[in-house]
Short mmCIF file of N, CA and C in Angstrom, two decimals:
data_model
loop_
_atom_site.label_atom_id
_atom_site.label_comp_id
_atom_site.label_asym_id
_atom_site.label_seq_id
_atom_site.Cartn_x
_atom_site.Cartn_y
_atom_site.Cartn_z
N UNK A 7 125.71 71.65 74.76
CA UNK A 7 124.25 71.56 74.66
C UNK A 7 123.64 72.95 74.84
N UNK A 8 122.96 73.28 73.61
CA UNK A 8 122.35 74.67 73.73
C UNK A 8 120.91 74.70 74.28
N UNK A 9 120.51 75.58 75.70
CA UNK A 9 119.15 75.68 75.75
C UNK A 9 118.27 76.50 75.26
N UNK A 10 117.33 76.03 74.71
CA UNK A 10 116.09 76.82 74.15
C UNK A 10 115.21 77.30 74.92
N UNK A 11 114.96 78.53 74.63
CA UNK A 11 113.89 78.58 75.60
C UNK A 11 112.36 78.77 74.48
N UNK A 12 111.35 78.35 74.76
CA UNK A 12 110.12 78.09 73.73
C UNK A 12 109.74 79.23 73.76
N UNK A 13 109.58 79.99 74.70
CA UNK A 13 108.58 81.58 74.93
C UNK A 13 109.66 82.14 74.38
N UNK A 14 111.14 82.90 74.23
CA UNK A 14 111.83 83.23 73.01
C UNK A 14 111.70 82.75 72.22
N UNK A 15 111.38 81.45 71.50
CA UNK A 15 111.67 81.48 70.16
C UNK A 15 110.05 81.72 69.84
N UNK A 16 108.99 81.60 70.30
CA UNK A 16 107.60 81.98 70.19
C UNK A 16 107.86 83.62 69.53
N UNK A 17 108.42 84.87 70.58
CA UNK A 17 108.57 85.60 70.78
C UNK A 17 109.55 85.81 68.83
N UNK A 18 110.25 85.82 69.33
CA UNK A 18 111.32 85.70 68.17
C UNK A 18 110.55 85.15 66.61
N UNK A 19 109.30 84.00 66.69
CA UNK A 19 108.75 84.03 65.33
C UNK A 19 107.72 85.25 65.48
N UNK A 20 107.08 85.59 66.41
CA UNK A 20 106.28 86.99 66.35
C UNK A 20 106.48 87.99 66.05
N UNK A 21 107.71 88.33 65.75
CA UNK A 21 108.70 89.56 65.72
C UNK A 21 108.89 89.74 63.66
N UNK A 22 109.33 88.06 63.82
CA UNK A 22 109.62 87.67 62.49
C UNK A 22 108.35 87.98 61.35
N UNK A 23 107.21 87.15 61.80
CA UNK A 23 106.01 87.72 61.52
C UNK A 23 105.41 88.79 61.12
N UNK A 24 105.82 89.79 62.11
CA UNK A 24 105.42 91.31 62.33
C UNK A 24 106.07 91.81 61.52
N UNK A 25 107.81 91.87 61.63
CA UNK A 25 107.99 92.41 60.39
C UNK A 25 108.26 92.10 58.95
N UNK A 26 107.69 90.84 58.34
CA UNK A 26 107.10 90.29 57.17
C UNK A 26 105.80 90.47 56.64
N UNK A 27 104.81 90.70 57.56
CA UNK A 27 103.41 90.37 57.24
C UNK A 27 102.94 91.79 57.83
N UNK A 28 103.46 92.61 58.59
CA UNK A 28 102.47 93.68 59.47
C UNK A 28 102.39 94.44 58.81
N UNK A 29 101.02 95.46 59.04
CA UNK A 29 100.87 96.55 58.42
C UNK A 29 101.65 97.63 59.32
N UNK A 30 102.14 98.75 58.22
CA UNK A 30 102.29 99.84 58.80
C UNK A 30 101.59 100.86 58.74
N UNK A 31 101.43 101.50 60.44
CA UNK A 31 100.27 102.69 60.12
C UNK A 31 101.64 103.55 61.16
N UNK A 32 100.40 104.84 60.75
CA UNK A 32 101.10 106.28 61.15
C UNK A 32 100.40 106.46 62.57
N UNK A 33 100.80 107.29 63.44
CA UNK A 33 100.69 107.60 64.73
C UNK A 33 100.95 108.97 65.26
N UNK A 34 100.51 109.04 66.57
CA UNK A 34 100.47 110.86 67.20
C UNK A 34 101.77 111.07 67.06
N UNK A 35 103.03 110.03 67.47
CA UNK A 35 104.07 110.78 67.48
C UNK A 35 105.48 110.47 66.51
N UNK A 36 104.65 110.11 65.50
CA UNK A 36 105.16 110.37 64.05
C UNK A 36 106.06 109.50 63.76
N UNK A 37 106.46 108.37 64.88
CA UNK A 37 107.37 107.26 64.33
C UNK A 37 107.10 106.08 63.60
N UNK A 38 105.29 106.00 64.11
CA UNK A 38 104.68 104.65 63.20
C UNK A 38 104.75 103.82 63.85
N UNK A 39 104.01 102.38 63.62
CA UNK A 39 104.02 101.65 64.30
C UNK A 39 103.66 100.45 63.07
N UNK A 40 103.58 99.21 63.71
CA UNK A 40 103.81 98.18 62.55
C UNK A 40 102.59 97.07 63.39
N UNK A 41 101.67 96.64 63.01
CA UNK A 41 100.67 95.74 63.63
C UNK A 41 100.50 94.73 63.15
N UNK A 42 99.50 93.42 63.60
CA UNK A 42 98.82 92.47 63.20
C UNK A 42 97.96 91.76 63.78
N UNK A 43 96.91 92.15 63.05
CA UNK A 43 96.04 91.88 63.93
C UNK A 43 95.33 90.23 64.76
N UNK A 44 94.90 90.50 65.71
CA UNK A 44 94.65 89.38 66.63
C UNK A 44 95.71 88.77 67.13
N UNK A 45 96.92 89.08 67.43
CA UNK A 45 98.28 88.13 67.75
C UNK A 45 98.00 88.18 69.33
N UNK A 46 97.94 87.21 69.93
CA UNK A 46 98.57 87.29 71.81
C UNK A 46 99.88 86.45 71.54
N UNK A 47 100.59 86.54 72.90
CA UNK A 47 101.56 86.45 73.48
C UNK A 47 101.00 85.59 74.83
N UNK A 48 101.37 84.47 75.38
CA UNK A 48 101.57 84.41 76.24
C UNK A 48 103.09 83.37 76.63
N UNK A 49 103.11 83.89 77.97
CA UNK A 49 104.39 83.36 78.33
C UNK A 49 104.28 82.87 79.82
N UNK A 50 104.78 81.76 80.38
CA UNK A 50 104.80 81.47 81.53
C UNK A 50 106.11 81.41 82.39
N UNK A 51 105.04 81.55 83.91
CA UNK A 51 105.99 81.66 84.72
C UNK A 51 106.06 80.77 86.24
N UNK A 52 105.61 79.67 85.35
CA UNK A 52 106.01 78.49 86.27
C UNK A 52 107.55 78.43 86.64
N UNK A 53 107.62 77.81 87.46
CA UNK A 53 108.68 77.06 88.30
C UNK A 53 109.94 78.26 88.35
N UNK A 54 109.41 79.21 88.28
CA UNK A 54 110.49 80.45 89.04
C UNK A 54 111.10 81.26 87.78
N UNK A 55 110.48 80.92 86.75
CA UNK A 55 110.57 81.63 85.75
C UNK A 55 110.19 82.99 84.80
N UNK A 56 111.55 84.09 84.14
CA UNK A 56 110.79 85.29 84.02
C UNK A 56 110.97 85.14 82.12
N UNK A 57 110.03 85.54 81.88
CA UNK A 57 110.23 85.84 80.30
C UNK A 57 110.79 87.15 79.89
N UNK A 58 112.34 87.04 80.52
CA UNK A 58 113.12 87.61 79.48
C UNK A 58 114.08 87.53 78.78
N UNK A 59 114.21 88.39 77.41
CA UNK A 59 115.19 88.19 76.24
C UNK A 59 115.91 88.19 76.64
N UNK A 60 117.00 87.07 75.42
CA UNK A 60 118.20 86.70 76.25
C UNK A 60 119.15 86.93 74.67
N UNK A 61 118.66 87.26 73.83
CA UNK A 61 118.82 87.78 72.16
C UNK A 61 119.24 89.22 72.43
N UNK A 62 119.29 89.91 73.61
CA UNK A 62 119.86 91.44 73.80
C UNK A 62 119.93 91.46 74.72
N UNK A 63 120.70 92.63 74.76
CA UNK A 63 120.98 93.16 76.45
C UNK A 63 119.94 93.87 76.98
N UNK A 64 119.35 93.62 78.05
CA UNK A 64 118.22 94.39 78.94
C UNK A 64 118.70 94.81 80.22
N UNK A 65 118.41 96.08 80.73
CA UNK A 65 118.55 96.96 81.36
C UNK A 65 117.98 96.42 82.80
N UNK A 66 118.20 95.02 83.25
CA UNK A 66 117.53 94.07 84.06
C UNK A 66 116.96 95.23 85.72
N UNK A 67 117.86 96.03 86.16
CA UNK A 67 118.39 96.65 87.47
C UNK A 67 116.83 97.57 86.61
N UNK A 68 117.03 98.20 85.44
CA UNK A 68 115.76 99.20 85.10
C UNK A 68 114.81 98.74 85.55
N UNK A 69 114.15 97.67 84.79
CA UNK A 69 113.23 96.63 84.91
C UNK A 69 112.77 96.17 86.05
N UNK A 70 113.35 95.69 86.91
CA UNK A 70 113.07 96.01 88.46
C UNK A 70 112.89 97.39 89.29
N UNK A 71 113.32 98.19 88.76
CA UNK A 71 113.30 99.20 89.30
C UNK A 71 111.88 100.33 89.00
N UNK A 72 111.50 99.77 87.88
CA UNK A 72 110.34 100.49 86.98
C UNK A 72 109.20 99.53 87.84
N UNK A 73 109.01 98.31 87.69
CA UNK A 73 108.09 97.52 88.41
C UNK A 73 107.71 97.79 89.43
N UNK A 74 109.13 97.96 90.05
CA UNK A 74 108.65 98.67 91.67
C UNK A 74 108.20 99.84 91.99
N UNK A 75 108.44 100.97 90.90
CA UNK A 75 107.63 102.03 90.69
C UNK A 75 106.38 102.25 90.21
N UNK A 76 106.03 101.02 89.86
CA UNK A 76 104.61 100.94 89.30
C UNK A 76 103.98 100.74 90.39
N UNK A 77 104.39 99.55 91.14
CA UNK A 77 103.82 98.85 92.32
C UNK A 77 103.64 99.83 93.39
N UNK A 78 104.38 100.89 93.59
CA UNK A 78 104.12 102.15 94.63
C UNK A 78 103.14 103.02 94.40
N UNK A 79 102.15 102.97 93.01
CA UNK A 79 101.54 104.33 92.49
C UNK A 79 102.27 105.41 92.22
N UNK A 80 103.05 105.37 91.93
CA UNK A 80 103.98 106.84 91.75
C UNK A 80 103.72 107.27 90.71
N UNK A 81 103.78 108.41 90.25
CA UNK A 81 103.63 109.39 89.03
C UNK A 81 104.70 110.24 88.78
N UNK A 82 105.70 110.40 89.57
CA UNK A 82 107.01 111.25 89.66
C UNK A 82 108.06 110.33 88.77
N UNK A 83 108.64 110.92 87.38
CA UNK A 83 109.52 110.21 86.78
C UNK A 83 110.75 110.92 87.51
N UNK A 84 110.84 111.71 88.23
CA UNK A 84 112.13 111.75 89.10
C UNK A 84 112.82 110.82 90.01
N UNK A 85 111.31 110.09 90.74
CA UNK A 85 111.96 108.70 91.10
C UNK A 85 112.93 107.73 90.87
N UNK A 86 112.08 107.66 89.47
CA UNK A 86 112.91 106.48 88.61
C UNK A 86 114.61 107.29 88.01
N UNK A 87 114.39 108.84 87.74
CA UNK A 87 115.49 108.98 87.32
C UNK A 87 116.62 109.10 88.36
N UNK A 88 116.27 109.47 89.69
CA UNK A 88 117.48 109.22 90.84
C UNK A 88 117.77 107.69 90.82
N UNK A 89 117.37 106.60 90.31
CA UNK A 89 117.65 105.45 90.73
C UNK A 89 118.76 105.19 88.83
N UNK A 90 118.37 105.80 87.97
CA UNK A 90 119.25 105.27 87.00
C UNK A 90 118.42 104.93 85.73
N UNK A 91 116.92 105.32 86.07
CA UNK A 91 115.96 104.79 85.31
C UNK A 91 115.90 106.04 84.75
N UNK A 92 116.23 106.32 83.11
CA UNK A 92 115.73 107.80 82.51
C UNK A 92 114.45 107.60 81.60
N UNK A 93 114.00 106.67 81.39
CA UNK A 93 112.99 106.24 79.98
C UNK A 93 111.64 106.78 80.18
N UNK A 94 111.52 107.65 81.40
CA UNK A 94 109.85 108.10 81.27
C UNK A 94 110.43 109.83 81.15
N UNK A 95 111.87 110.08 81.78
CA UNK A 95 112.23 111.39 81.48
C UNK A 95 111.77 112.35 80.48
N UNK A 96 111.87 112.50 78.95
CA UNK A 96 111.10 113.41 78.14
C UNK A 96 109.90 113.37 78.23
N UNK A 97 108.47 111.94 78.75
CA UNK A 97 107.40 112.34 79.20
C UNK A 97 107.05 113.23 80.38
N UNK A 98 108.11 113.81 81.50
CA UNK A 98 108.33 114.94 81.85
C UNK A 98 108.63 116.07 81.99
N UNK A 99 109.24 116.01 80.79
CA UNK A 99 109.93 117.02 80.40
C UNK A 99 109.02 118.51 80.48
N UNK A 100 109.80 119.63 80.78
CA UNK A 100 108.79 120.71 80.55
C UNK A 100 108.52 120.88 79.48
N UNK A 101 109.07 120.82 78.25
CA UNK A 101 108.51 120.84 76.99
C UNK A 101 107.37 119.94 76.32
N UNK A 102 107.65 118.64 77.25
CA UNK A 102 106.62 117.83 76.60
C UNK A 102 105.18 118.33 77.07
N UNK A 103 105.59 118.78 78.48
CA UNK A 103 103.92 119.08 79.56
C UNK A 103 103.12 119.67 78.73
N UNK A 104 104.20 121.12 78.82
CA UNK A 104 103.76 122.06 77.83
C UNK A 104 102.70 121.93 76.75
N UNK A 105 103.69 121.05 76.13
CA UNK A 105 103.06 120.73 74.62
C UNK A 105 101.51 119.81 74.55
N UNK A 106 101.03 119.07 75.48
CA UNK A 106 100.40 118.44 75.85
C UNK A 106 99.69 118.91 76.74
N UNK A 107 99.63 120.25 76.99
CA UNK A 107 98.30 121.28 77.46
C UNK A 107 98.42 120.90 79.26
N UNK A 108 99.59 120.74 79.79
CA UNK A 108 99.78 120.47 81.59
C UNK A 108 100.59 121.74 81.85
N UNK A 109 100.81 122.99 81.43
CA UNK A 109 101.43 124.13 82.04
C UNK A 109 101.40 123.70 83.53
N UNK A 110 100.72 123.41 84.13
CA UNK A 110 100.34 123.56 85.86
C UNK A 110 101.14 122.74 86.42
N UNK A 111 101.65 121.17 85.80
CA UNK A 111 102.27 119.86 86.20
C UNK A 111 104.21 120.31 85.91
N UNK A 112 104.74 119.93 87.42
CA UNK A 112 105.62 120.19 87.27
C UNK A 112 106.88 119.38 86.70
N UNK A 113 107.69 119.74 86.22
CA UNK A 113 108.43 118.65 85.85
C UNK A 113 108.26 117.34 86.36
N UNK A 114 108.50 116.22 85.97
CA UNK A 114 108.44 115.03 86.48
C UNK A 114 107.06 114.37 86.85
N UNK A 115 106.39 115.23 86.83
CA UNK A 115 104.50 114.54 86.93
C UNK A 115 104.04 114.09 85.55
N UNK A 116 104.20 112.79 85.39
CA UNK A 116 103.39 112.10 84.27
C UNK A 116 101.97 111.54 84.69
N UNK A 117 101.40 112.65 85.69
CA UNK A 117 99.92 112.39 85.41
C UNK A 117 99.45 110.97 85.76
N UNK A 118 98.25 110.26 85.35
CA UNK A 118 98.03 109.40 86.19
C UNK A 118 98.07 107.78 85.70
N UNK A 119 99.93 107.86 85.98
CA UNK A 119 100.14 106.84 84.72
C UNK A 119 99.78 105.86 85.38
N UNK A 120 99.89 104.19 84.65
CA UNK A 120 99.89 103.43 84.75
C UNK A 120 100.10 102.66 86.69
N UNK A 121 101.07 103.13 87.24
CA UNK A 121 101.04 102.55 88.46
C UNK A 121 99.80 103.53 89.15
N UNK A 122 99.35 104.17 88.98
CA UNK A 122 98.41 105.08 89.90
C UNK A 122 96.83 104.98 89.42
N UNK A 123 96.84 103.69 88.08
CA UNK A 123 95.89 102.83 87.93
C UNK A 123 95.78 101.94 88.64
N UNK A 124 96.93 101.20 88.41
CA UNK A 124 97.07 99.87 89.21
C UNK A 124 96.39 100.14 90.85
N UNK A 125 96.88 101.12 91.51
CA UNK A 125 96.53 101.28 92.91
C UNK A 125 95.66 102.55 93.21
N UNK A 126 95.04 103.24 92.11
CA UNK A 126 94.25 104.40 92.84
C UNK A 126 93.18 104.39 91.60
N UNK A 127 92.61 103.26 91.19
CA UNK A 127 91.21 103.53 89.74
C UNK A 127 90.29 104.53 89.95
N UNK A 128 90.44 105.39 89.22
CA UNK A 128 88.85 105.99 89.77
C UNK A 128 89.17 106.92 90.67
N UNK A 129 90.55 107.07 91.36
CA UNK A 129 90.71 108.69 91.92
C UNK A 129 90.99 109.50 91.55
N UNK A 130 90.29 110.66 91.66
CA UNK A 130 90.41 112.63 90.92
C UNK A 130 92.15 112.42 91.34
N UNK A 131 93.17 112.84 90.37
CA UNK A 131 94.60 112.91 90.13
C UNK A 131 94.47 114.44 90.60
N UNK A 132 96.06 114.96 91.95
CA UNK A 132 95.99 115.83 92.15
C UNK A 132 97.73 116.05 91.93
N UNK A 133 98.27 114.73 91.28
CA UNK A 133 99.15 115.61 91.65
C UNK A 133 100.43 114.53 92.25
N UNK A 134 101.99 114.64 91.71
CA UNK A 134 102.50 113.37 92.46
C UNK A 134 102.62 112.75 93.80
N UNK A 135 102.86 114.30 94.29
CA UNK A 135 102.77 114.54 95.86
C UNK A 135 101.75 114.28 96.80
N UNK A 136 100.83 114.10 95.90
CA UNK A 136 99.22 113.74 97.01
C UNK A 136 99.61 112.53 97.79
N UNK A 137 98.43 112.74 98.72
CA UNK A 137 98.64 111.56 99.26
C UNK A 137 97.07 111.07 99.28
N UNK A 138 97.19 109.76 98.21
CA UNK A 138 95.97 109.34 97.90
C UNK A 138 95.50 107.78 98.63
N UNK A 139 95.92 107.56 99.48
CA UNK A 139 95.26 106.59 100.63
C UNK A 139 93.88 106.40 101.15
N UNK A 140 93.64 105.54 100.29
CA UNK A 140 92.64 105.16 100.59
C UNK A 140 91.32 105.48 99.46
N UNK A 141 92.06 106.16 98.54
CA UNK A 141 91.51 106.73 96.75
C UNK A 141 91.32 106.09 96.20
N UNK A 142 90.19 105.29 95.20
CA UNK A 142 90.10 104.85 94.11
C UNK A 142 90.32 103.21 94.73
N UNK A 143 90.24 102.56 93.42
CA UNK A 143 90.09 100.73 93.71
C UNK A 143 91.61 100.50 93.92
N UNK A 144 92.39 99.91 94.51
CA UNK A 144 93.27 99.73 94.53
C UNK A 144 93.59 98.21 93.38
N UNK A 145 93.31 97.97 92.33
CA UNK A 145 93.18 96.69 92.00
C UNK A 145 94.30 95.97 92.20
N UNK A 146 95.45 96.39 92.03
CA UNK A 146 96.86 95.27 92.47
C UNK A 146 96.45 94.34 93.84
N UNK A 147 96.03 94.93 94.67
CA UNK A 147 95.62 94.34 96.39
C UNK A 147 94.40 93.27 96.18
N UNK A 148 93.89 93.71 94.96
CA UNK A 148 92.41 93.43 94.89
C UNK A 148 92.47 91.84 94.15
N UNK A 149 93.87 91.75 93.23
CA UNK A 149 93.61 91.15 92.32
C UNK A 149 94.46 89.87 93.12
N UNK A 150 95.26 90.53 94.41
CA UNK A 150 96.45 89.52 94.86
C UNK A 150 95.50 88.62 95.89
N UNK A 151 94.52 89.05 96.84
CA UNK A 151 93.22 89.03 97.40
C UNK A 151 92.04 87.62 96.06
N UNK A 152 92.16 87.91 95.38
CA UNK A 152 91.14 86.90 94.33
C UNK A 152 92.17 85.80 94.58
N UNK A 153 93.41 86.08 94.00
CA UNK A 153 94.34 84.94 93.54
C UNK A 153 94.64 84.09 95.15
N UNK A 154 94.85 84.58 95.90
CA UNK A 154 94.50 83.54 97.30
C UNK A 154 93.66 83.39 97.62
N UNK A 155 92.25 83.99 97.67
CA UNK A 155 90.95 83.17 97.56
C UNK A 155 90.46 82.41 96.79
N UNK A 156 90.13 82.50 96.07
CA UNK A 156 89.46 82.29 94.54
C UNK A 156 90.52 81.95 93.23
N UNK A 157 91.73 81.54 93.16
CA UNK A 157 92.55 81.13 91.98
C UNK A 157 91.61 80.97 90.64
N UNK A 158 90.43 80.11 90.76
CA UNK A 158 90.14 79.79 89.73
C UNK A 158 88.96 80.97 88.49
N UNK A 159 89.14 82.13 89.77
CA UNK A 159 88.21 83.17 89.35
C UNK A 159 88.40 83.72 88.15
N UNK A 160 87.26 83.72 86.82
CA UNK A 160 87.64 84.17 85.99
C UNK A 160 87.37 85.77 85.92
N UNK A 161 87.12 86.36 87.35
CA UNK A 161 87.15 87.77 87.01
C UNK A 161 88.44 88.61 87.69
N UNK A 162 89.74 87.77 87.85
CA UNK A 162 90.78 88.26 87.74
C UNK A 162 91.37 89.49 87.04
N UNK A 163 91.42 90.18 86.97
CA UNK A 163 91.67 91.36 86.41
C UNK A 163 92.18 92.03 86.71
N UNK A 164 93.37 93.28 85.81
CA UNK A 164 93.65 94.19 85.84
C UNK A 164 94.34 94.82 85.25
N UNK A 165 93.77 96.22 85.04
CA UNK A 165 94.03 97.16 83.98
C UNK A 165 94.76 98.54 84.66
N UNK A 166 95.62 98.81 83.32
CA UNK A 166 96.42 100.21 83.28
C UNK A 166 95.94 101.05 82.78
N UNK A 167 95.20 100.82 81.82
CA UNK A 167 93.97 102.01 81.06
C UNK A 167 92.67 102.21 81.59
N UNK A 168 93.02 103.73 81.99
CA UNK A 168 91.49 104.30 82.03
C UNK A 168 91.51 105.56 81.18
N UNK A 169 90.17 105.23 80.76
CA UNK A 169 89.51 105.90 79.16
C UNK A 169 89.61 107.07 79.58
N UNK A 170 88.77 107.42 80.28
CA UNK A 170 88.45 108.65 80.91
C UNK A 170 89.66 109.54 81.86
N UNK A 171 90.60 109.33 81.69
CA UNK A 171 91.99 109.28 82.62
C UNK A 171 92.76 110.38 82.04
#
């Protein structure tokens, strides 16, 4: 008896989709990208469940390990690369800094990525080493705070992009 799982094969006709029907456009870093427009995704995670592919091999130990680097605010891809995680590595790279106008940022500072949204919105970025306690909205705290008060709140939220960032 084979199990299915519905959010893969959802996943798996979206893919199918995309590359039958998507447009391709060009991009900053010249590999392209393939779209369509209005598609969501959702996937659940009832009853102890994670939505992942089971159609390839995933780097599961990464994946945890990146999450939890998000969840810290960190900006240092050295972190992740002492643990085994290399995939933010060339966004540190000195060549890339360089090239991307950060002479000043030292290796391994990717600036004020994504986890240092999650927990510092809205704080002046100084840097991986700062110590920004108590900086900016913390929304991860903010959003875990709604979801045990308020579950049914539809102003749940939270974002990795800031415009101005």
């Amino acid at each position: 008896k084979s199990i299915i799982n519905k959010d893969e094969m959802n996943y798996l006709k979206l893919i199918e989709e995309l590359l039958s029907d998507g447009q391709r456009r060009d991009d900053r870093t010249g590999t392209g990208t393939i779209g369509l427009f209005g598609k969501t995704a959702r996937y659940s995670l009832r009853d102890g469940t994670m939505p992942l592919l089971t159609t390839k091999r995933v780097f599961w130990k990464g994946i945890v390990e990146e999450l939890l680097w998000f969840i810290s605010g960190s900006t240092d891809a050295k972190v992740l690369s002492s643990k085994g995680v290399k995939i933010w590595e060339p966004n540190g790279s000195r060549e890339f800094l360089d090239k991307c106008g950060f002479p000043d940022r030292r290796e391994g500072d990717l600036g004020p990525v994504y986890g240092f949204q999650w927990r510092h919105y809205g704080a002046k970025y100084r840097g991986p080493d700062a110590d920004y306690t108590g900086e900016g909205i913390d929304q991860l705290s903010t959003v875990i705070e709604q979801i045990k008060n308020d579950p049914n709140s539809r102003r749940i939220i939270m974002s990795a992009w800031n415009p101005i960032g």
